[in-house]
Short mmCIF file of C-alpha atoms in Angstrom, two decimals:
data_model
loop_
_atom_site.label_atom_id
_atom_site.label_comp_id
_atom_site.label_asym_id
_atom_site.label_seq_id
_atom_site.Cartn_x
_atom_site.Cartn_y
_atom_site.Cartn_z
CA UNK A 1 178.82 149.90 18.44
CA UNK A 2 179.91 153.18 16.13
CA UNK A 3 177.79 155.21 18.85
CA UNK A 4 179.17 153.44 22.05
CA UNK A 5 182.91 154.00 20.84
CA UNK A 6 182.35 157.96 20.02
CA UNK A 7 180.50 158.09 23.12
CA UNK A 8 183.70 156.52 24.70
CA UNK A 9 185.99 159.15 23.11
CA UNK A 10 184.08 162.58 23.66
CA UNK A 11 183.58 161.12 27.07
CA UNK A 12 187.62 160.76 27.56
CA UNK A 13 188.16 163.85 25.79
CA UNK A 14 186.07 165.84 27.84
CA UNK A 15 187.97 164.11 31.33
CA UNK A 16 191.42 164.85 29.82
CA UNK A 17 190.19 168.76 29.41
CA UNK A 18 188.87 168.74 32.85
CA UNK A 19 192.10 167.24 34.24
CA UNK A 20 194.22 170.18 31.97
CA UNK A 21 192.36 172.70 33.50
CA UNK A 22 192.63 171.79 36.75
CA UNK A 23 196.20 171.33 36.90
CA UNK A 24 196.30 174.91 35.33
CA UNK A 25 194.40 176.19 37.63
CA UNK A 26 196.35 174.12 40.74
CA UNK A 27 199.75 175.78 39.04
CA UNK A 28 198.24 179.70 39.19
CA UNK A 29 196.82 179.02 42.44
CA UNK A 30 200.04 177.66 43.30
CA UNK A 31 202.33 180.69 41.99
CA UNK A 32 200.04 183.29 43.59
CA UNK A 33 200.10 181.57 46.76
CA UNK A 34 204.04 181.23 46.63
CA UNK A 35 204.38 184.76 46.36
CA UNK A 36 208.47 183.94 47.08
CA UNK A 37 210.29 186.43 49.17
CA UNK A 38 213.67 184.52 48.08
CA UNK A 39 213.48 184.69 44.07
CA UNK A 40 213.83 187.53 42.48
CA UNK A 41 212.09 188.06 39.41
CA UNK A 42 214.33 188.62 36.13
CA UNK A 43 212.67 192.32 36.65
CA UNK A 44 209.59 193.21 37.98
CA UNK A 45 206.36 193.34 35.02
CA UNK A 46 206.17 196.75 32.90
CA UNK A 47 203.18 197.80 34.68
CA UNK A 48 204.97 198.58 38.13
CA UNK A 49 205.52 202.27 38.51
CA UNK A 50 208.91 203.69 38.42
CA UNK A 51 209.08 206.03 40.97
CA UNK A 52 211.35 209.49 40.94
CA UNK A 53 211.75 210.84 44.83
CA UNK A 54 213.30 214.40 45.23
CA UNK A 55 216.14 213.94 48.28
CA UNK A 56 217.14 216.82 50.03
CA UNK A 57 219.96 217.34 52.49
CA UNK A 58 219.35 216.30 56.42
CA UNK A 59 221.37 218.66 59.43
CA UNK A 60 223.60 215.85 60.47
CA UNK A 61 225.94 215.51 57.57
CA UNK A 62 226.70 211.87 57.95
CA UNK A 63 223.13 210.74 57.34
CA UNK A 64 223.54 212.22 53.81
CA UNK A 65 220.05 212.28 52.71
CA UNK A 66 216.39 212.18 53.39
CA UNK A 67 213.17 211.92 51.72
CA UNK A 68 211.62 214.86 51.28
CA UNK A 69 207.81 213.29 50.08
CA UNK A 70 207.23 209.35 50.91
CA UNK A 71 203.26 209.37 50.39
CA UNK A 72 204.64 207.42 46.83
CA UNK A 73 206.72 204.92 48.19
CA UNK A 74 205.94 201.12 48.68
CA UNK A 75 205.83 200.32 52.33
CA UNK A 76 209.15 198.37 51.94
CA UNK A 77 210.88 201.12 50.80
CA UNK A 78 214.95 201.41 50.40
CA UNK A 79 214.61 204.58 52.50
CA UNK A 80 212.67 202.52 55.22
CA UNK A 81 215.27 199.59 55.34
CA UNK A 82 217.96 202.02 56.31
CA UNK A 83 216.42 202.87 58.74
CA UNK A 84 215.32 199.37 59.94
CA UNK A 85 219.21 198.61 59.79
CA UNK A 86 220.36 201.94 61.85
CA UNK A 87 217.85 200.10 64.31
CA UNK A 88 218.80 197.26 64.31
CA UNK A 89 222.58 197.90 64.49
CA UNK A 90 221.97 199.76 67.89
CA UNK A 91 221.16 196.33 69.41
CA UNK A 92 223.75 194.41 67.62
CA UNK A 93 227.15 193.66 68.42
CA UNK A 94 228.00 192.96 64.96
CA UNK A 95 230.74 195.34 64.57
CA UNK A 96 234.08 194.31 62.52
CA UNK A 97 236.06 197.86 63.85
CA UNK A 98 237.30 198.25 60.33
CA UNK A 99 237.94 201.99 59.44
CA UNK A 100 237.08 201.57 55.76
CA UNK A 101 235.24 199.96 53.08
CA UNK A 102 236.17 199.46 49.01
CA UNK A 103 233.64 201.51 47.02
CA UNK A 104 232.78 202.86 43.50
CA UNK A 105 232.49 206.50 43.69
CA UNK A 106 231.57 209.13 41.88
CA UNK A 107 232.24 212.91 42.68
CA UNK A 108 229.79 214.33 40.40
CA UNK A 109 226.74 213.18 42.03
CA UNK A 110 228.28 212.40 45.27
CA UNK A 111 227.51 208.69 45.28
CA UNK A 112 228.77 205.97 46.92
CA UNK A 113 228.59 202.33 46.17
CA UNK A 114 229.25 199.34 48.20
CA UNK A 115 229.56 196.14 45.77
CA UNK A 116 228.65 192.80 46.69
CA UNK A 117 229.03 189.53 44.64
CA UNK A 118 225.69 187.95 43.00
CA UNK A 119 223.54 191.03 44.29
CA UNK A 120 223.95 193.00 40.63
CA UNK A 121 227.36 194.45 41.50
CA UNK A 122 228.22 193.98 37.95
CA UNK A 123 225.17 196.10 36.97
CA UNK A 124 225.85 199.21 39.26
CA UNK A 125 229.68 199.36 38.75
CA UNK A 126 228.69 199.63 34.86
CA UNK A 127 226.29 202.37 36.34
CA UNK A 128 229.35 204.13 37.76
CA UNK A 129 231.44 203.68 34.65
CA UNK A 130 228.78 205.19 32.42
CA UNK A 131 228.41 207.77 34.48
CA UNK A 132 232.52 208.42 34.35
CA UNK A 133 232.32 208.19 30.91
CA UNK A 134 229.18 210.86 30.54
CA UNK A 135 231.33 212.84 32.83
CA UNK A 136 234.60 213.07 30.65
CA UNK A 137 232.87 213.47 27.36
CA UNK A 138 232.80 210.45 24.90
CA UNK A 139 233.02 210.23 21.26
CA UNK A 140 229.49 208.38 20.31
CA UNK A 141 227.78 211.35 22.71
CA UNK A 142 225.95 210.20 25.73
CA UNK A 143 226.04 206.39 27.43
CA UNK A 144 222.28 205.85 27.64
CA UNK A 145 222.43 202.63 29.91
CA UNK A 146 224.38 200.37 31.67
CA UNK A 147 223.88 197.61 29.13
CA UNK A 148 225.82 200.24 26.64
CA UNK A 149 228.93 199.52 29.13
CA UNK A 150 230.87 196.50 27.66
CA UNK A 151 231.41 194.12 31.16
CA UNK A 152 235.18 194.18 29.93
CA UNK A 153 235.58 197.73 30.19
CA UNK A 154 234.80 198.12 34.17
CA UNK A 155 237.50 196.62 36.40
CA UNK A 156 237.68 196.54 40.34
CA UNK A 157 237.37 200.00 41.45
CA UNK A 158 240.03 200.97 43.82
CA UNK A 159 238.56 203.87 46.14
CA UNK A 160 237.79 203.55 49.45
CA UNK A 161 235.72 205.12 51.58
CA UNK A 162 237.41 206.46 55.02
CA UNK A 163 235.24 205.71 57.68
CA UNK A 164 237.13 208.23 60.10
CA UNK A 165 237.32 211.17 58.11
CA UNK A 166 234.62 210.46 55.73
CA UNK A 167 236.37 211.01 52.41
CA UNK A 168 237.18 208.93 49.24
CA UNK A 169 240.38 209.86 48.76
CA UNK A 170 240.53 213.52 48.67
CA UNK A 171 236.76 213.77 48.14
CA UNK A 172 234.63 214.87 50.98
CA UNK A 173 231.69 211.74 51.18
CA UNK A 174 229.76 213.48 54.58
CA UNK A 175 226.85 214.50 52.37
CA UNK A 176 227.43 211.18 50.04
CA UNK A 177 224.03 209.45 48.99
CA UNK A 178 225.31 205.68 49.68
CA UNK A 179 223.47 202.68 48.86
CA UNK A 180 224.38 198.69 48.81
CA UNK A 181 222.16 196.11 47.59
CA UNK A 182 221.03 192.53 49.74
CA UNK A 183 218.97 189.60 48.40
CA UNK A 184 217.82 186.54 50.68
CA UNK A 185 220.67 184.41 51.56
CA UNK A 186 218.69 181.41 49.84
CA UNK A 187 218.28 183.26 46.99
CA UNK A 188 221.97 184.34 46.60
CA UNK A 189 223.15 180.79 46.64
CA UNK A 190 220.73 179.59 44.72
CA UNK A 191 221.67 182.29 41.93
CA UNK A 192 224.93 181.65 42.64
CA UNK A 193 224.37 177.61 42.05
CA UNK A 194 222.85 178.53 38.64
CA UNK A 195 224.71 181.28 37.03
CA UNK A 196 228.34 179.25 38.04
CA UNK A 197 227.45 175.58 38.20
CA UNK A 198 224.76 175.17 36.07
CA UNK A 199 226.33 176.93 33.25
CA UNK A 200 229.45 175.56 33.04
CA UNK A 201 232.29 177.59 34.70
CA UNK A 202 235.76 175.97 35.18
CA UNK A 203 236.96 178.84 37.39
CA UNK A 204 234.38 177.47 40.25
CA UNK A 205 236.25 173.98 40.91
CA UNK A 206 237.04 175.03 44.30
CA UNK A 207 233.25 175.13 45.13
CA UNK A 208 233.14 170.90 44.88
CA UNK A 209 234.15 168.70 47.80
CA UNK A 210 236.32 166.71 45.15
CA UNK A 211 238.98 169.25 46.48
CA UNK A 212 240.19 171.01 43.46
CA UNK A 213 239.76 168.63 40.82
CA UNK A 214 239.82 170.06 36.84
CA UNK A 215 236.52 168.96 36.78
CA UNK A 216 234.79 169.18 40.39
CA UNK A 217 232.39 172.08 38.93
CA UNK A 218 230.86 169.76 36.06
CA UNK A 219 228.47 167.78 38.41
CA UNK A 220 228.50 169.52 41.97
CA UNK A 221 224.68 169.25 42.99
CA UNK A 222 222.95 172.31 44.80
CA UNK A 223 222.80 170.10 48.69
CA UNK A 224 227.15 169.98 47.83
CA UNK A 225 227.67 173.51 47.43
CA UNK A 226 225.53 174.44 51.05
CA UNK A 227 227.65 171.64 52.71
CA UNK A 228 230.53 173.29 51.28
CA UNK A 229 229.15 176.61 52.59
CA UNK A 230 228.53 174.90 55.82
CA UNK A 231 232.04 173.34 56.23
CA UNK A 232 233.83 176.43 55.24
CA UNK A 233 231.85 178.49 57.85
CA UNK A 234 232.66 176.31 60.34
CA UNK A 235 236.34 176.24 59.85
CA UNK A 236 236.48 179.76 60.22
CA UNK A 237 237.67 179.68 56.64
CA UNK A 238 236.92 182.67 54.54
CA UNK A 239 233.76 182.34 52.21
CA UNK A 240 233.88 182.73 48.44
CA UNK A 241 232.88 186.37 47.70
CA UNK A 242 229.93 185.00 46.02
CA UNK A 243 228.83 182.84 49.18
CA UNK A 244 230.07 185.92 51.47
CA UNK A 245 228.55 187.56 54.76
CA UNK A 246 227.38 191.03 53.78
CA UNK A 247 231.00 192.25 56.11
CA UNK A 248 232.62 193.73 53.54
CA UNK A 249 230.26 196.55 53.16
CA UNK A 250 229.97 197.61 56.88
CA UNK A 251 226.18 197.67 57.18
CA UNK A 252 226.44 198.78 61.03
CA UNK A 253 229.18 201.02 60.25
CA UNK A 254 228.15 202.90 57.09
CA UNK A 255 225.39 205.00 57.89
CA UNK A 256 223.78 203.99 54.33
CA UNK A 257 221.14 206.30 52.76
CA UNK A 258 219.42 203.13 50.91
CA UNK A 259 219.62 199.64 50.93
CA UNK A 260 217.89 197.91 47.78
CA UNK A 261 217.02 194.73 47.57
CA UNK A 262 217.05 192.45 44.43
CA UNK A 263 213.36 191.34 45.40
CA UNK A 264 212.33 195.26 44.07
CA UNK A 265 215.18 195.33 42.05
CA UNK A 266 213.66 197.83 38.79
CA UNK A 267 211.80 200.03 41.51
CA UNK A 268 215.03 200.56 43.49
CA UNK A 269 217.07 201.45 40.48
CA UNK A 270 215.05 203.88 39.47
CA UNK A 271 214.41 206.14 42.99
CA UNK A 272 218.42 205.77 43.06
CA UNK A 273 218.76 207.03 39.09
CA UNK A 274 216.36 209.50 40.20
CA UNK A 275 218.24 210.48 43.30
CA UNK A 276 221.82 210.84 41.55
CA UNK A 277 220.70 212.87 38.75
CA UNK A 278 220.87 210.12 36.06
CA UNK A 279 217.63 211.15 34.39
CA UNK A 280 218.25 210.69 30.97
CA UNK A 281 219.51 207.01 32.00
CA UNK A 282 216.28 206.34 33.70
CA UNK A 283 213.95 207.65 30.78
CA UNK A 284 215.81 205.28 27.94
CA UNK A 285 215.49 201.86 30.48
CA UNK A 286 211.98 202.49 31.42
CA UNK A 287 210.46 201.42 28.48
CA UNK A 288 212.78 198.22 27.27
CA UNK A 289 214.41 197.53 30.85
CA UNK A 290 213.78 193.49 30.75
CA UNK A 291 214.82 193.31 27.04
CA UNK A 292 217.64 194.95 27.34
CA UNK A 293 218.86 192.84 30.87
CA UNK A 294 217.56 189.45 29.13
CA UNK A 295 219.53 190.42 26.03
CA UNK A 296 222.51 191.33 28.04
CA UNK A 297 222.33 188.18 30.21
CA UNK A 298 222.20 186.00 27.30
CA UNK A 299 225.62 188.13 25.55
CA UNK A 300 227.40 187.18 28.97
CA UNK A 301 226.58 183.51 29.38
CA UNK A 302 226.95 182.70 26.09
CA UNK A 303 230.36 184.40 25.67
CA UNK A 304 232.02 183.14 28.88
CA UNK A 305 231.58 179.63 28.06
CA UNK A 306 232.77 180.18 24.30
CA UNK A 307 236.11 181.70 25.80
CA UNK A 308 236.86 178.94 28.24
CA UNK A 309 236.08 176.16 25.88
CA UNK A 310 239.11 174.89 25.84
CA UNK A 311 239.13 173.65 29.46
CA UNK A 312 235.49 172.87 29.51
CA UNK A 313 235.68 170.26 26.58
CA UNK A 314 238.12 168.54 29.35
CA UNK A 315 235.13 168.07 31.55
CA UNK A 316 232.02 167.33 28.83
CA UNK A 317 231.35 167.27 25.21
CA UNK A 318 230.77 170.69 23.74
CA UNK A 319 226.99 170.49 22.60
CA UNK A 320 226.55 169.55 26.19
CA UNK A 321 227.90 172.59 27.33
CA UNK A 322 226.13 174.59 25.05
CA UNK A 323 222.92 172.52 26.63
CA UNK A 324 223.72 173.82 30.01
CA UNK A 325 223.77 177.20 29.09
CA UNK A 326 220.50 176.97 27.59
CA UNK A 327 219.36 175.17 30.95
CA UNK A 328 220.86 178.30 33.00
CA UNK A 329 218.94 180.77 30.52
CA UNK A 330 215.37 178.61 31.23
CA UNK A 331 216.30 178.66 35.18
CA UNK A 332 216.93 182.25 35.10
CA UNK A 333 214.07 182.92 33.44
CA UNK A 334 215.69 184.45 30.60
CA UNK A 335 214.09 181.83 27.59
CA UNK A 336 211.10 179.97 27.75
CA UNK A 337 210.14 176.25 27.72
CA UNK A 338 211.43 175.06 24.56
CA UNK A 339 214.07 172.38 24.21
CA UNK A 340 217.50 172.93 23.25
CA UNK A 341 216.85 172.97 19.30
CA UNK A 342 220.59 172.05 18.23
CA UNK A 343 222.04 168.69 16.64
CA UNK A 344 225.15 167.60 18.19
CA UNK A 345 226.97 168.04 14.20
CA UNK A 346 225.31 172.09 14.79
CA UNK A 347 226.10 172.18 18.41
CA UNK A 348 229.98 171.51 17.51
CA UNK A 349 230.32 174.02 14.83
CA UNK A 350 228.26 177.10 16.14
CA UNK A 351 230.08 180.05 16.61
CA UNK A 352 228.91 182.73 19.78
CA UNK A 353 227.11 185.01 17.52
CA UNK A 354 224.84 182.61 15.82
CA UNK A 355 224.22 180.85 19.46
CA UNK A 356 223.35 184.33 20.61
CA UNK A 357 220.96 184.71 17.88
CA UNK A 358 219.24 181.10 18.37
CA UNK A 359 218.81 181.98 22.49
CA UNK A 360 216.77 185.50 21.62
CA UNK A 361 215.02 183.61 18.88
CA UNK A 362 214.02 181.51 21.64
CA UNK A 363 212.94 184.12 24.36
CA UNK A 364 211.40 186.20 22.11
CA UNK A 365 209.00 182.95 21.68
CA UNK A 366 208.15 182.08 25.00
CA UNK A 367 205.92 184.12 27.21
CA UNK A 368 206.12 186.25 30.28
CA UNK A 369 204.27 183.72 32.74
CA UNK A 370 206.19 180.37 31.35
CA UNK A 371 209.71 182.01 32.14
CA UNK A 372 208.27 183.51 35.34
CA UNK A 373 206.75 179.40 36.14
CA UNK A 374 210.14 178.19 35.41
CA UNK A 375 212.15 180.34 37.37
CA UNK A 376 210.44 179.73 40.61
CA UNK A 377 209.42 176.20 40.28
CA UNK A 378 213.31 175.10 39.60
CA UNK A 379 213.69 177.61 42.48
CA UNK A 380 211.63 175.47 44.86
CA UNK A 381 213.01 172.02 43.02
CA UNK A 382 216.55 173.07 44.67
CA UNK A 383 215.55 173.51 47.77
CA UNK A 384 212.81 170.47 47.85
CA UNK A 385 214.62 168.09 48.81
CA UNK A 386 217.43 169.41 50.71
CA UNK A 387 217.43 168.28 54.66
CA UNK A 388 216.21 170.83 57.71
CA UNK A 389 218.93 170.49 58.99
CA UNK A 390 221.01 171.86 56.24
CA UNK A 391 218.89 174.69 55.77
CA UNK A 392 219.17 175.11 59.43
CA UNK A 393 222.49 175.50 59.16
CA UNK A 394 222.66 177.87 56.37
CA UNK A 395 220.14 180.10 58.33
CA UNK A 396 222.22 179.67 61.40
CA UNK A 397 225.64 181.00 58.80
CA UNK A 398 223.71 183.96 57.63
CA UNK A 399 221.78 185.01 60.73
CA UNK A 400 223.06 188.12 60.57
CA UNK A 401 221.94 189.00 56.97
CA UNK A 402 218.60 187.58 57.88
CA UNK A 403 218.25 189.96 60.65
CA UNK A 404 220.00 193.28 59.78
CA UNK A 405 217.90 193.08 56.68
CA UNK A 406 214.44 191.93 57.74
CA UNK A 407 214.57 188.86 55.30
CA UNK A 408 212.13 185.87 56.04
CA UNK A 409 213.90 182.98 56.69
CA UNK A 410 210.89 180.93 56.43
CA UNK A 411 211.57 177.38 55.14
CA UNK A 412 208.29 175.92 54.68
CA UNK A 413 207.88 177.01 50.99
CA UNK A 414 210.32 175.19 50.35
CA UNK A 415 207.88 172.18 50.66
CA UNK A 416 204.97 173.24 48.75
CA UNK A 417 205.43 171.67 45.78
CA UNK A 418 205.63 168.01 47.13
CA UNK A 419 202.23 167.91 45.58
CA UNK A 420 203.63 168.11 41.86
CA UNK A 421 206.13 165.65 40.47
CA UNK A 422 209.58 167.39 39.83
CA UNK A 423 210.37 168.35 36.39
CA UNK A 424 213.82 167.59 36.61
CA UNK A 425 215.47 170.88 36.22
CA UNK A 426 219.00 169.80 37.44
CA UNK A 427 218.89 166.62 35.21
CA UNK A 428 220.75 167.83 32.13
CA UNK A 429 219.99 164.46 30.21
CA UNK A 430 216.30 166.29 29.15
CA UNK A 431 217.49 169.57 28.25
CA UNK A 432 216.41 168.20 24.58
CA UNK A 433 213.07 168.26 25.69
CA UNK A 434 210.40 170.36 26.13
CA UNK A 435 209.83 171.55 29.71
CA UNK A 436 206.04 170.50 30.38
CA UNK A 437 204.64 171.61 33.80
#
């Protein structure tokens, strides 16, 4: 009887480490096959190359710059999708006639900047600032990074580049190296969804269909906010500049040197470092780049919610607000898998610097492949279960980023997870728990 009952339990042991390893082995198979042209990773892993290109002037002035040596560069290169654009614009009639676009500029390296919101304008207009600052002179010496940029000290730049005379201001911008970044469409609202909605933002009321209510922004789902999108297209209404067409930025009127893309975000920052002289810049993020952005993005939506409390605690209790910044960090891929660790007596009395110090606690551990897992699988979870023919429609209101841009607008992805059972991402009553794939 002894023998027949440990026979029993090796026997189930042994099935319940088969079963483990097959599921782990579904989920890798699974991630390698997804391969998803939508989310961008956090950054892209240490071992990708960061490449320095030497540019060198072109005869026609307003095509600024071209590569001199490309034998280095990816075959999706920014370089290359300017070019795909120029191409594409010849057989578009998506023209606005507008004689001039807001830009950051800076004289010193001749660059020019078109921001756009969600596709890490935040990041390159603390580029610019740094590089102002480096320019002037500054007390502490040299600004290394952008990270070394406080977010309050860069405001909305107010030059604009003159399409007819090709200046900024007084500045001559003919031989300007000008860049803008893009990101899918479905990946900018998605990003959009978590950095605003997920972590609670009362400034982003006007995104719910509860028209304008204190609280519409506390439980707006993901399928709300591309109706919203929808319905506002439709109307000819103005979209949110984080929901926006790409427009503002002119792409078949700027003759832009490089368009990045979010997708090869680290690669792309470094052949534009390269290209405007920012060496020193370059050489101090190579080595700690994804610390230093998790770090940052932790300091920003920690500190946010901590200065709004006040109308937030309106809309929920405070410890769960603090819980849905933890869930935006684990969507974003920022921390790992762990549950959010704090009682609700803790969660009440915390102050932002000991939060801060709990969240890098956190990341530092998880791993690289369980925040990498979570940020696409809640990626896919969005989209899951959200009808064709709202996706339709969101293809149909960005058709023109889709194609200008050579982005896949490819939908099926979006279905192959219906294989695994949802972990429940969006459902902030588990936060508590541990996320188990």
């Amino acid at each position: 009887m002894f023998l027949r009952r440990a026979h029993w339990l090796v026997r189930r042991w042994r099935n319940a480490v088969v079963w483990t390893l097959m599921m782990a082995v579904g989920i890798f198979v699974f991630i390698n096959r997804l391969k998803n042209p939508f989310t961008s990773e956090l950054l892209p892993r240490s071992e990708e190359k960061m490449i320095s290109q030497e540019l060198v002037p072109t005869t026609h002035a307003k095509k600024s710059y071209t590569i001199k040596d490309t034998k280095n560069l990816s075959a999706e290169d920014g370089f290359s999708r300017a070019k795909f654009l120029r191409r594409a614009c010849e057989n578009s009639i998506h023209r606005s006639g507008n004689k001039g676009i807001r830009v950051s500029f800076d004289p010193h390296a001749n660059a020019v900047y078109c921001p756009l919101c969600k596709i890490a304008s935040t990041f390159w207009e603390r580029i610019f600032r740094m590089m102002a600052l480096n320019n002037k002179g500054t007390r502490n010496g040299t600004v290394l990074t952008a990270f070394d940029v406080p977010i309050s000290d860069i405001s909305r730049s107010n030059d604009y580049l003159d399409l007819k005379n090709w200046t900024v201001g007084s500045k001559d911008a003919t031989k300007s190296f000008r860049f803008m970044f893009v990101r899918n469409p479905f990946d900018m609202l998605f990003s959009l969804y978590v950095d605003k909605l997920v972590g609670p933002n009362p400034y982003f009321s006007r995104f719910s269909q509860a028209n304008k209510k204190q609280c519409g922004y506390a439980n707006i789902s993901f399928r709300q906010l591309l109706e919203h999108v929808i319905i506002t297209d439709k109307k000819g209404k103005p979209l949110d500049c984080h929901v926006a067409k790409w427009d503002a930025c002119l792409p078949c009127e700027v003759n832009y040197t490089y368009i990045g893309k979010m997708e090869t975000f680290k690669d792309d920052t470094s052949v534009i470092l390269s290209a405007l002289g920012q060496l020193k810049s370059l050489d101090a993020m190579k080595a700690k780049f994804t610390d230093l952005h998790a770090h940052d993005a932790i300091q920003d939506s920690v500190s946010g919610p901590f200065e709004w409390r006040k109308n937030i605690v309106k809309c929920m209790s405070w410890p769960d607000a603090l819980r849905r910044v933890w869930r935006k960090l684990q969507i974003r891929g920022v921390i790992g898998t762990t549950g959010f660790s704090l009682s609700e007596l803790e969660a009440e009395s915390i102050n932002r610097t000991d939060y801060i110090k709990v969240l890098k606690k956190v990341r530092e551990n998880s791993t690289a492949s369980e925040r990498r897992m979570i940020k696409q699988f809640s990626f896919i979870e969005a989209y899951r279960n959200i009808p064709a023919e709202i996706l339709d429609s969101i293809k149909q209101v960005y058709r023109h980023e889709f194609n200008l841009f050579n982005f896949s607008d490819d939908t099926e992805i979006f279905r192959q997870l219906d294989q695994y059972k949802a972990i429940g991402f969006f459902n902030y009553s588990n936060i508590d728990s541990n996320i188990r794939f």
